[in-house]
Amino acid sequence: MSIKNNRLTAEQYDQNFSDIHPPFDSRESALVEANRCLFCYDAPCTKSCPTSINIPKFIKQISTDNVKGSAHTIFVSNIMGAGCSRVCPVEKLCEGACVYNLLEEPPIPIARLQRYSTEQAMEKKWKLFERKPSIGKRVAIVGAGPAGLSCAHVLSREGVDVTIYEKESKGGGLMTYGIAAYKVTPRFCEDEVNYITSLGGIDIKYNQELGKNISLQELKNNYDAVFLGFGVGLARQLDIQGEELMGVVDAIKFIYNIRAGVYEEVPVGDKVVVIGMGMTAIDAATQAKRLGAKDVTLVYRRTQEEMPCTEEELNIAKLDGCRVIWLAAPAVLNGANGKVTHLVCNLMQLGEPDVSGRRSPIETGETFTLDVDMVIKAAGQIPFSELVNNSQLQHSNGKIVAQKDGATNIAGVFAGGDCVNGGKEVVDAVQAGKDSAASILKYLGL
Ligand code: SF4
């Protein structure tokens, strides 16, 4: 029993990490589904999309073989429509709202249809937007994730010259670095960033970190406006004894290593416990299993009713053979020779609702112990508190305080996405980038 790599054959790795939601196998299959759409007036699917994509319109365009028009309809509302078609939890958004659910029939596969159009646009490099001539205004954006890219695209279309400062060596943010490889590959993310920036007027400077290589004051001095979309990133620590033991790892780091695509080089245990029940926890658990771990157990301190992931995500984990222990919270990690060997958990019960509206977990006084050789911490990510607290920005618990339109307490500085909301879906960050771009254009007098 140990943490090791290279457990499976190359074929097994390929199979385990292949596309979880494969595209339509033919144009005809897409047309059959598009033609099922009722093209509802006041469509509930559109109302459930945070970026308000005109879903009946783009489906109608597919059904009339106007794929280019369909891609334009999607991208005009959500420039990351290709990525979102793969990673959005559509069962709780557009597809969850489709009227077919009321008829107890399968909803229209909106994400798959969206993928059908947007992937063709990317593959065929369709130029669907024209940038207006430069108007001589310059905006700095911090973070080349969904919020930053979405803000940049709207601004550049209007002739604003945009410079994005990105601390990593690639763009895409969490899409590139923090999502399961069987949903989006790093290659796809790179293609998506290139497709977005092919508009022109968007210069991405990589390996440039706010607070290290650049300061907010410099950006304020050198640009007409600044948008902050640097997300969240630090894994929430468990703050329990034994957390420093070998074999205790952060989920984001674990997922990040898998995304290099060299599966046989990623170490994984035989008895893996994942702490948490959000999307990242599920991505970590399923991928540990797909890397060849024998036992994977998710430990969550509340019940299924309060879990942050969707039913569909939970089902993926279960189908992969992951076990779930509800109402359990990590208490102590024990080890031998510096390596983790046991996780002691408190048995919990639910009390009164807390500020999140969910019932609070309370210790019952009983404990149980699990044999482990790897513990993956996926109890959420925390904001870059130090960076935010050391700035002049108004902040709350490490998050930037910004208005709905992205305005912060500093004139000319706007913010949106995870660094403001603490971590939501990719599609929410895209909308936040759009909202801020609209405010920046107004601020610039355009
Ligand atoms: Fe089509 Fe369903 Fe949207 Fe109605 S709710 S427009 S049927 S996708």
Short mmCIF file of C-alpha atoms and ligand atoms in Angstrom, two decimals:
data_model
loop_
_atom_site.label_atom_id
_atom_site.label_comp_id
_atom_site.label_asym_id
_atom_site.label_seq_id
_atom_site.Cartn_x
_atom_site.Cartn_y
_atom_site.Cartn_z
CA MET A 1 0.00 0.00 0.00
CA SER A 2 1.69 3.17 -1.08
CA ILE A 3 1.47 6.25 -3.13
CA LYS A 4 2.83 5.46 -6.56
CA ASN A 5 2.25 6.06 -10.23
CA ASN A 6 2.14 4.10 -13.47
CA ARG A 7 -0.56 1.70 -12.25
CA LEU A 8 -2.44 1.24 -15.51
CA THR A 9 -1.68 0.59 -19.15
CA ALA A 10 -1.57 3.43 -21.67
CA GLU A 11 -4.89 2.19 -23.13
CA GLN A 12 -6.55 2.22 -19.70
CA TYR A 13 -5.37 5.78 -19.04
CA ASP A 14 -6.65 6.88 -22.46
CA GLN A 15 -10.02 5.28 -21.83
CA ASN A 16 -10.33 6.66 -18.27
CA PHE A 17 -9.52 10.22 -19.32
CA SER A 18 -11.46 10.35 -22.59
CA ASP A 19 -14.19 12.94 -23.12
CA ILE A 20 -16.98 12.34 -20.57
CA HIS A 21 -19.62 14.11 -22.68
CA PRO A 22 -18.77 13.15 -26.26
CA PRO A 23 -20.04 15.39 -29.08
CA PHE A 24 -22.75 14.39 -31.59
CA ASP A 25 -21.49 11.69 -33.93
CA SER A 26 -23.08 13.36 -36.97
CA ARG A 27 -24.85 16.47 -38.27
CA GLU A 28 -28.06 14.44 -38.45
CA SER A 29 -27.95 13.58 -34.75
CA ALA A 30 -27.59 17.26 -33.90
CA LEU A 31 -30.49 18.17 -36.19
CA VAL A 32 -32.76 15.55 -34.62
CA GLU A 33 -32.20 17.07 -31.17
CA ALA A 34 -32.42 20.67 -32.42
CA ASN A 35 -35.76 19.87 -34.04
CA ARG A 36 -37.17 18.63 -30.74
CA CYS A 37 -36.88 22.17 -29.30
CA LEU A 38 -40.23 23.91 -28.82
CA PHE A 39 -38.61 27.35 -29.25
CA CYS A 40 -40.46 28.57 -26.19
CA TYR A 41 -41.46 32.20 -25.98
CA ASP A 42 -39.98 33.61 -22.75
CA ALA A 43 -37.68 30.58 -22.73
CA PRO A 44 -36.88 29.33 -19.21
CA CYS A 45 -33.58 27.89 -20.43
CA THR A 46 -32.32 31.37 -21.36
CA LYS A 47 -33.51 32.78 -18.05
CA SER A 48 -31.48 30.12 -16.25
CA CYS A 49 -28.27 30.93 -18.12
CA PRO A 50 -26.16 33.44 -16.15
CA THR A 51 -24.96 34.91 -19.48
CA SER A 52 -28.52 34.94 -20.96
CA ILE A 53 -27.60 33.12 -24.18
CA ASN A 54 -30.59 33.21 -26.55
CA ILE A 55 -30.93 29.42 -26.50
CA PRO A 56 -34.06 28.96 -28.68
CA LYS A 57 -32.47 31.24 -31.28
CA PHE A 58 -29.18 29.35 -31.51
CA ILE A 59 -31.01 26.01 -31.59
CA LYS A 60 -33.28 27.30 -34.37
CA GLN A 61 -30.19 28.36 -36.30
CA ILE A 62 -28.75 24.85 -35.94
CA SER A 63 -32.02 23.34 -37.12
CA THR A 64 -31.83 25.50 -40.27
CA ASP A 65 -28.18 24.55 -40.82
CA ASN A 66 -26.98 28.06 -39.97
CA VAL A 67 -24.19 26.86 -37.69
CA LYS A 68 -22.14 30.03 -38.11
CA GLY A 69 -25.09 32.18 -37.05
CA SER A 70 -25.69 29.84 -34.15
CA ALA A 71 -22.08 30.18 -32.95
CA HIS A 72 -22.37 33.96 -33.18
CA THR A 73 -25.57 33.93 -31.11
CA ILE A 74 -23.76 31.98 -28.40
CA PHE A 75 -20.50 33.95 -28.42
CA VAL A 76 -22.16 37.36 -28.40
CA SER A 77 -23.49 36.49 -24.93
CA ASN A 78 -20.72 34.19 -23.77
CA ILE A 79 -17.35 34.30 -25.48
CA MET A 80 -16.38 31.16 -23.53
CA GLY A 81 -19.44 29.34 -24.86
CA ALA A 82 -17.27 26.47 -26.11
CA GLY A 83 -15.68 25.81 -22.73
CA CYS A 84 -18.95 26.36 -20.89
CA SER A 85 -20.63 23.73 -23.09
CA ARG A 86 -18.24 21.22 -21.48
CA VAL A 87 -18.01 22.39 -17.88
CA CYS A 88 -21.30 24.11 -16.99
CA PRO A 89 -23.48 22.20 -14.52
CA VAL A 90 -26.31 22.42 -17.06
CA GLU A 91 -28.53 20.11 -15.03
CA LYS A 92 -29.01 22.95 -12.56
CA LEU A 93 -28.98 25.71 -15.21
CA CYS A 94 -30.40 25.68 -18.77
CA GLU A 95 -31.15 21.97 -19.18
CA GLY A 96 -32.59 21.82 -15.68
CA ALA A 97 -35.04 24.56 -16.67
CA CYS A 98 -36.05 23.07 -20.05
CA VAL A 99 -39.82 22.60 -20.26
CA TYR A 100 -39.35 18.99 -21.31
CA ASN A 101 -38.55 18.22 -17.66
CA LEU A 102 -42.17 19.09 -16.82
CA LEU A 103 -43.32 16.62 -19.45
CA GLU A 104 -41.06 14.01 -17.84
CA GLU A 105 -39.10 13.68 -21.04
CA PRO A 106 -35.36 14.20 -21.47
CA PRO A 107 -34.52 17.91 -21.76
CA ILE A 108 -33.03 19.30 -24.95
CA PRO A 109 -29.24 18.57 -24.80
CA ILE A 110 -28.44 22.28 -24.88
CA ALA A 111 -24.79 21.91 -23.89
CA ARG A 112 -24.15 19.34 -26.61
CA LEU A 113 -25.82 21.55 -29.22
CA GLN A 114 -23.81 24.53 -27.98
CA ARG A 115 -20.67 22.43 -28.31
CA TYR A 116 -21.73 21.41 -31.84
CA SER A 117 -21.71 25.04 -33.02
CA THR A 118 -18.87 26.51 -31.01
CA GLU A 119 -16.40 23.75 -31.73
CA GLN A 120 -16.95 24.13 -35.46
CA ALA A 121 -16.35 27.86 -35.07
CA MET A 122 -13.08 27.21 -33.26
CA GLU A 123 -11.91 24.44 -35.57
CA LYS A 124 -12.71 26.39 -38.72
CA LYS A 125 -11.43 29.64 -37.16
CA TRP A 126 -14.57 31.54 -38.11
CA LYS A 127 -14.11 35.24 -37.61
CA LEU A 128 -17.44 36.18 -36.07
CA PHE A 129 -16.55 39.60 -34.63
CA GLU A 130 -14.87 42.68 -36.03
CA ARG A 131 -12.88 44.92 -33.72
CA LYS A 132 -13.60 48.63 -34.12
CA PRO A 133 -10.55 50.78 -34.91
CA SER A 134 -8.46 51.64 -31.85
CA ILE A 135 -9.89 54.58 -29.90
CA GLY A 136 -6.66 55.28 -28.01
CA LYS A 137 -7.88 54.02 -24.62
CA ARG A 138 -5.92 51.39 -22.69
CA VAL A 139 -7.27 49.01 -20.06
CA ALA A 140 -5.23 46.62 -17.89
CA ILE A 141 -6.79 43.35 -16.81
CA VAL A 142 -5.36 41.14 -14.08
CA GLY A 143 -6.07 37.46 -14.75
CA ALA A 144 -6.58 35.65 -18.07
CA GLY A 145 -9.36 33.46 -16.68
CA PRO A 146 -13.02 33.50 -17.76
CA ALA A 147 -13.77 36.91 -16.17
CA GLY A 148 -10.68 38.59 -17.62
CA LEU A 149 -11.06 37.11 -21.10
CA SER A 150 -14.74 37.95 -21.28
CA CYS A 151 -14.09 41.55 -20.16
CA ALA A 152 -11.19 41.85 -22.62
CA HIS A 153 -13.25 40.64 -25.58
CA VAL A 154 -16.09 43.10 -25.00
CA LEU A 155 -13.65 46.01 -24.55
CA SER A 156 -11.54 45.11 -27.56
CA ARG A 157 -14.61 44.85 -29.80
CA GLU A 158 -15.21 48.51 -28.96
CA GLY A 159 -11.67 49.51 -29.96
CA VAL A 160 -10.12 49.59 -26.49
CA ASP A 161 -6.52 48.32 -26.32
CA VAL A 162 -6.34 45.64 -23.63
CA THR A 163 -3.33 44.23 -21.80
CA ILE A 164 -3.89 41.17 -19.61
CA TYR A 165 -1.43 40.32 -16.85
CA GLU A 166 -1.51 36.60 -16.04
CA LYS A 167 0.54 34.97 -13.30
CA GLU A 168 0.60 31.52 -14.91
CA SER A 169 2.30 30.60 -18.18
CA LYS A 170 -1.06 29.87 -19.87
CA GLY A 171 -4.45 31.56 -20.00
CA GLY A 172 -7.87 30.14 -19.13
CA GLY A 173 -7.62 30.32 -15.32
CA LEU A 174 -9.40 27.53 -13.50
CA MET A 175 -10.59 26.11 -16.86
CA THR A 176 -6.98 25.38 -17.71
CA TYR A 177 -5.66 24.51 -14.28
CA GLY A 178 -8.46 23.25 -12.05
CA ILE A 179 -11.01 21.13 -13.93
CA ALA A 180 -10.99 17.37 -14.54
CA ALA A 181 -9.07 16.36 -17.65
CA TYR A 182 -12.00 14.28 -18.94
CA LYS A 183 -14.12 17.47 -19.19
CA VAL A 184 -11.64 19.81 -20.89
CA THR A 185 -8.09 19.17 -22.01
CA PRO A 186 -5.31 21.76 -21.62
CA ARG A 187 -5.05 21.75 -25.44
CA PHE A 188 -8.71 22.71 -25.80
CA CYS A 189 -8.26 25.52 -23.24
CA GLU A 190 -5.26 26.87 -25.15
CA ASP A 191 -7.23 26.79 -28.42
CA GLU A 192 -10.10 28.63 -26.74
CA VAL A 193 -7.82 31.39 -25.42
CA ASN A 194 -6.23 31.73 -28.88
CA TYR A 195 -9.65 31.89 -30.54
CA ILE A 196 -10.81 34.64 -28.17
CA THR A 197 -7.65 36.73 -28.58
CA SER A 198 -7.62 36.28 -32.38
CA LEU A 199 -9.99 39.26 -32.40
CA GLY A 200 -6.90 41.46 -31.95
CA GLY A 201 -6.27 44.28 -29.50
CA ILE A 202 -5.70 41.86 -26.59
CA ASP A 203 -2.12 41.36 -25.44
CA ILE A 204 -1.54 38.74 -22.72
CA LYS A 205 1.61 39.11 -20.64
CA TYR A 206 2.27 35.76 -18.94
CA ASN A 207 4.16 35.07 -15.68
CA GLN A 208 3.18 38.50 -14.36
CA GLU A 209 1.74 38.42 -10.87
CA LEU A 210 -0.01 41.27 -9.15
CA GLY A 211 1.84 42.17 -5.95
CA LYS A 212 5.08 40.64 -7.29
CA ASN A 213 5.91 41.79 -10.81
CA ILE A 214 3.30 44.52 -11.03
CA SER A 215 1.39 46.70 -8.58
CA LEU A 216 -2.11 48.06 -8.71
CA GLN A 217 -0.69 51.58 -8.45
CA GLU A 218 1.47 51.04 -11.55
CA LEU A 219 -1.51 49.75 -13.49
CA LYS A 220 -3.61 52.71 -12.36
CA ASN A 221 -0.87 55.11 -13.43
CA ASN A 222 -0.30 53.52 -16.83
CA TYR A 223 -3.83 52.66 -17.98
CA ASP A 224 -7.17 54.42 -18.33
CA ALA A 225 -8.92 51.73 -16.25
CA VAL A 226 -8.13 48.44 -14.52
CA PHE A 227 -10.18 45.24 -14.20
CA LEU A 228 -9.28 42.71 -11.52
CA GLY A 229 -10.31 39.15 -12.30
CA PHE A 230 -7.61 37.13 -10.57
CA GLY A 231 -9.95 34.54 -9.06
CA VAL A 232 -9.27 32.51 -5.93
CA GLY A 233 -6.58 29.94 -5.59
CA LEU A 234 -5.38 28.96 -2.21
CA ALA A 235 -6.75 25.67 -0.91
CA ARG A 236 -8.58 25.92 2.41
CA GLN A 237 -6.52 24.13 5.03
CA LEU A 238 -8.05 21.64 7.46
CA ASP A 239 -6.14 23.05 10.44
CA ILE A 240 -5.88 19.66 12.10
CA GLN A 241 -3.00 17.68 13.55
CA GLY A 242 -0.96 15.76 10.97
CA GLU A 243 -1.77 17.96 7.97
CA GLU A 244 1.96 18.19 7.15
CA LEU A 245 2.33 14.40 6.71
CA MET A 246 3.44 13.02 3.37
CA GLY A 247 0.42 11.95 1.34
CA VAL A 248 -1.78 14.88 2.41
CA VAL A 249 -2.25 17.03 -0.71
CA ASP A 250 -4.35 19.93 -2.01
CA ALA A 251 -7.01 19.00 -4.59
CA ILE A 252 -6.15 21.84 -6.95
CA LYS A 253 -2.50 20.83 -6.98
CA PHE A 254 -3.47 17.19 -7.57
CA ILE A 255 -5.79 18.15 -10.46
CA TYR A 256 -3.16 20.53 -11.84
CA ASN A 257 -0.60 17.71 -12.03
CA ILE A 258 -3.05 15.46 -13.87
CA ARG A 259 -3.70 18.17 -16.45
CA ALA A 260 -0.16 17.93 -17.75
CA GLY A 261 -1.57 14.77 -19.42
CA VAL A 262 1.24 12.45 -18.30
CA TYR A 263 -1.07 10.25 -16.25
CA GLU A 264 1.49 7.56 -15.50
CA GLU A 265 3.62 10.13 -13.66
CA VAL A 266 0.94 11.36 -11.24
CA PRO A 267 1.30 9.64 -7.85
CA VAL A 268 -1.92 8.30 -6.32
CA GLY A 269 -2.63 6.20 -3.21
CA ASP A 270 -4.42 2.90 -2.76
CA LYS A 271 -6.67 4.16 0.02
CA VAL A 272 -7.59 7.71 -0.87
CA VAL A 273 -9.88 9.98 1.12
CA VAL A 274 -11.12 13.24 -0.38
CA ILE A 275 -12.37 15.88 2.06
CA GLY A 276 -15.26 17.94 0.67
CA MET A 277 -18.22 17.54 -1.66
CA GLY A 278 -17.93 20.40 -4.16
CA MET A 279 -17.12 20.06 -7.87
CA THR A 280 -13.38 20.11 -7.13
CA ALA A 281 -13.78 17.28 -4.60
CA ILE A 282 -15.66 15.20 -7.17
CA ASP A 283 -13.08 15.97 -9.87
CA ALA A 284 -10.28 14.91 -7.50
CA ALA A 285 -12.06 11.73 -6.35
CA THR A 286 -13.05 10.51 -9.81
CA GLN A 287 -9.62 11.23 -11.21
CA ALA A 288 -7.88 9.44 -8.33
CA LYS A 289 -10.02 6.42 -9.19
CA ARG A 290 -9.28 6.80 -12.90
CA LEU A 291 -5.55 6.93 -12.12
CA GLY A 292 -5.92 3.50 -10.56
CA ALA A 293 -6.53 4.07 -6.83
CA LYS A 294 -8.20 0.99 -5.27
CA ASP A 295 -10.46 2.74 -2.74
CA VAL A 296 -11.62 6.33 -2.93
CA THR A 297 -13.88 7.75 -0.21
CA LEU A 298 -15.43 11.20 -0.12
CA VAL A 299 -15.94 12.55 3.41
CA TYR A 300 -18.48 15.35 3.89
CA ARG A 301 -19.62 16.98 7.11
CA ARG A 302 -23.23 17.54 6.04
CA THR A 303 -25.75 15.37 4.15
CA GLN A 304 -26.58 14.89 0.47
CA GLU A 305 -29.24 17.57 0.78
CA GLU A 306 -26.65 20.26 1.52
CA MET A 307 -23.84 19.12 -0.81
CA PRO A 308 -22.50 21.82 -3.15
CA CYS A 309 -22.00 19.49 -6.17
CA THR A 310 -24.90 18.45 -8.40
CA GLU A 311 -26.61 15.05 -8.37
CA GLU A 312 -25.09 14.36 -11.77
CA GLU A 313 -21.56 14.98 -10.45
CA LEU A 314 -22.26 12.75 -7.45
CA ASN A 315 -23.47 10.03 -9.80
CA ILE A 316 -20.25 10.23 -11.84
CA ALA A 317 -18.26 9.65 -8.64
CA LYS A 318 -20.50 6.76 -7.61
CA LEU A 319 -20.34 5.16 -11.05
CA ASP A 320 -16.56 5.41 -10.86
CA GLY A 321 -16.76 3.38 -7.65
CA CYS A 322 -16.14 6.17 -5.13
CA ARG A 323 -17.75 5.77 -1.69
CA VAL A 324 -19.31 8.64 0.25
CA ILE A 325 -19.41 9.05 4.03
CA TRP A 326 -21.92 11.73 5.01
CA LEU A 327 -21.93 13.59 8.34
CA ALA A 328 -18.23 13.15 9.01
CA ALA A 329 -15.54 15.78 9.55
CA PRO A 330 -11.76 15.27 9.66
CA ALA A 331 -10.37 15.56 13.21
CA VAL A 332 -6.82 14.16 13.27
CA LEU A 333 -4.36 12.72 10.74
CA ASN A 334 -2.01 10.08 12.10
CA GLY A 335 1.08 8.72 10.42
CA ALA A 336 4.16 6.54 10.59
CA ASN A 337 7.62 7.36 9.22
CA GLY A 338 6.34 10.75 8.15
CA LYS A 339 3.59 9.27 5.94
CA VAL A 340 -0.13 9.53 6.58
CA THR A 341 -1.72 6.24 7.66
CA HIS A 342 -5.01 7.06 9.41
CA LEU A 343 -7.70 9.71 9.34
CA VAL A 344 -9.80 10.10 12.48
CA CYS A 345 -13.19 11.66 11.78
CA ASN A 346 -15.80 13.20 14.04
CA LEU A 347 -19.31 11.92 13.48
CA MET A 348 -21.56 14.94 12.94
CA GLN A 349 -25.24 15.80 13.17
CA LEU A 350 -27.11 18.76 11.73
CA GLY A 351 -28.19 21.69 13.87
CA GLU A 352 -29.73 25.06 13.03
CA PRO A 353 -29.15 26.78 9.66
CA ASP A 354 -26.05 29.02 9.47
CA VAL A 355 -25.47 32.18 7.38
CA SER A 356 -25.35 30.07 4.21
CA GLY A 357 -28.90 28.91 4.94
CA ARG A 358 -27.70 25.31 5.29
CA ARG A 359 -27.99 23.42 8.58
CA SER A 360 -24.75 23.56 10.58
CA PRO A 361 -22.83 20.37 11.28
CA ILE A 362 -22.30 19.71 15.02
CA GLU A 363 -20.01 17.11 16.56
CA THR A 364 -21.81 14.18 18.18
CA GLY A 365 -18.79 13.24 20.33
CA GLU A 366 -18.34 9.94 18.47
CA THR A 367 -15.40 9.27 16.17
CA PHE A 368 -14.29 6.65 13.65
CA THR A 369 -10.99 5.97 11.91
CA LEU A 370 -10.17 5.29 8.26
CA ASP A 371 -7.00 3.59 6.95
CA VAL A 372 -5.49 5.96 4.38
CA ASP A 373 -2.34 6.45 2.39
CA MET A 374 -3.48 9.63 0.65
CA VAL A 375 -5.76 12.46 1.78
CA ILE A 376 -6.86 15.06 -0.76
CA LYS A 377 -8.08 18.35 0.69
CA ALA A 378 -10.95 19.80 -1.34
CA ALA A 379 -12.74 21.83 1.32
CA GLY A 380 -12.90 24.90 -0.88
CA GLN A 381 -10.55 27.60 -2.03
CA ILE A 382 -9.89 30.80 -0.20
CA PRO A 383 -9.34 34.25 -1.68
CA PHE A 384 -5.92 35.83 -2.08
CA SER A 385 -6.50 37.65 1.23
CA GLU A 386 -2.98 39.01 1.63
CA LEU A 387 -3.02 40.56 -1.81
CA VAL A 388 -6.42 42.15 -1.26
CA ASN A 389 -5.89 43.19 2.37
CA ASN A 390 -2.62 44.92 1.52
CA SER A 391 -4.26 47.07 -1.14
CA GLN A 392 -6.43 50.16 -0.81
CA LEU A 393 -9.38 48.10 -2.04
CA GLN A 394 -12.40 47.70 0.16
CA HIS A 395 -12.60 44.03 1.08
CA SER A 396 -14.50 41.51 3.15
CA ASN A 397 -13.00 38.18 4.29
CA GLY A 398 -10.30 38.48 1.63
CA LYS A 399 -12.78 39.14 -1.18
CA ILE A 400 -12.89 42.44 -3.05
CA VAL A 401 -16.07 44.41 -2.39
CA ALA A 402 -17.50 45.46 -5.77
CA GLN A 403 -20.89 46.66 -7.01
CA LYS A 404 -22.99 44.58 -9.40
CA ASP A 405 -21.45 46.62 -12.25
CA GLY A 406 -17.93 45.77 -11.03
CA ALA A 407 -17.06 49.20 -9.58
CA THR A 408 -14.80 49.10 -6.52
CA ASN A 409 -14.11 51.85 -3.97
CA ILE A 410 -11.21 53.05 -6.18
CA ALA A 411 -12.25 55.16 -9.18
CA GLY A 412 -11.27 53.45 -12.43
CA VAL A 413 -10.67 50.06 -10.78
CA PHE A 414 -13.26 47.35 -11.43
CA ALA A 415 -13.41 43.74 -10.25
CA GLY A 416 -15.46 40.63 -10.91
CA GLY A 417 -15.59 36.85 -10.84
CA ASP A 418 -14.24 34.62 -8.09
CA CYS A 419 -12.07 37.32 -6.44
CA VAL A 420 -15.36 39.11 -5.65
CA ASN A 421 -17.86 36.25 -5.15
CA GLY A 422 -15.43 33.77 -3.53
CA GLY A 423 -15.87 31.10 -6.20
CA LYS A 424 -18.82 30.35 -8.45
CA GLU A 425 -19.24 28.73 -11.87
CA VAL A 426 -17.16 29.63 -14.94
CA VAL A 427 -20.29 31.03 -16.58
CA ASP A 428 -20.83 33.43 -13.64
CA ALA A 429 -17.30 34.76 -14.08
CA VAL A 430 -17.94 35.30 -17.80
CA GLN A 431 -21.01 37.40 -16.97
CA ALA A 432 -19.10 39.37 -14.32
CA GLY A 433 -16.47 40.18 -16.95
CA LYS A 434 -19.20 41.41 -19.32
CA ASP A 435 -20.83 43.54 -16.62
CA SER A 436 -17.53 45.18 -15.75
CA ALA A 437 -16.68 45.78 -19.41
CA ALA A 438 -19.98 47.65 -19.81
CA SER A 439 -19.14 49.79 -16.74
CA ILE A 440 -15.60 50.44 -17.95
CA LEU A 441 -16.90 51.63 -21.33
CA LYS A 442 -19.23 54.01 -19.50
CA TYR A 443 -16.35 55.18 -17.26
CA LEU A 444 -14.25 55.85 -20.35
CA GLY A 445 -17.11 57.93 -21.76
CA LEU A 446 -17.92 55.50 -24.59
FE1 SF4 B 1 -36.14 24.60 -26.25
FE2 SF4 B 1 -36.28 23.54 -23.76
FE3 SF4 B 1 -35.45 26.07 -24.10
FE4 SF4 B 1 -38.02 25.45 -24.54
S1 SF4 B 1 -36.95 25.38 -22.59
S2 SF4 B 1 -36.68 26.76 -25.82
S3 SF4 B 1 -37.81 23.37 -25.37
S4 SF4 B 1 -34.43 24.22 -24.86
#
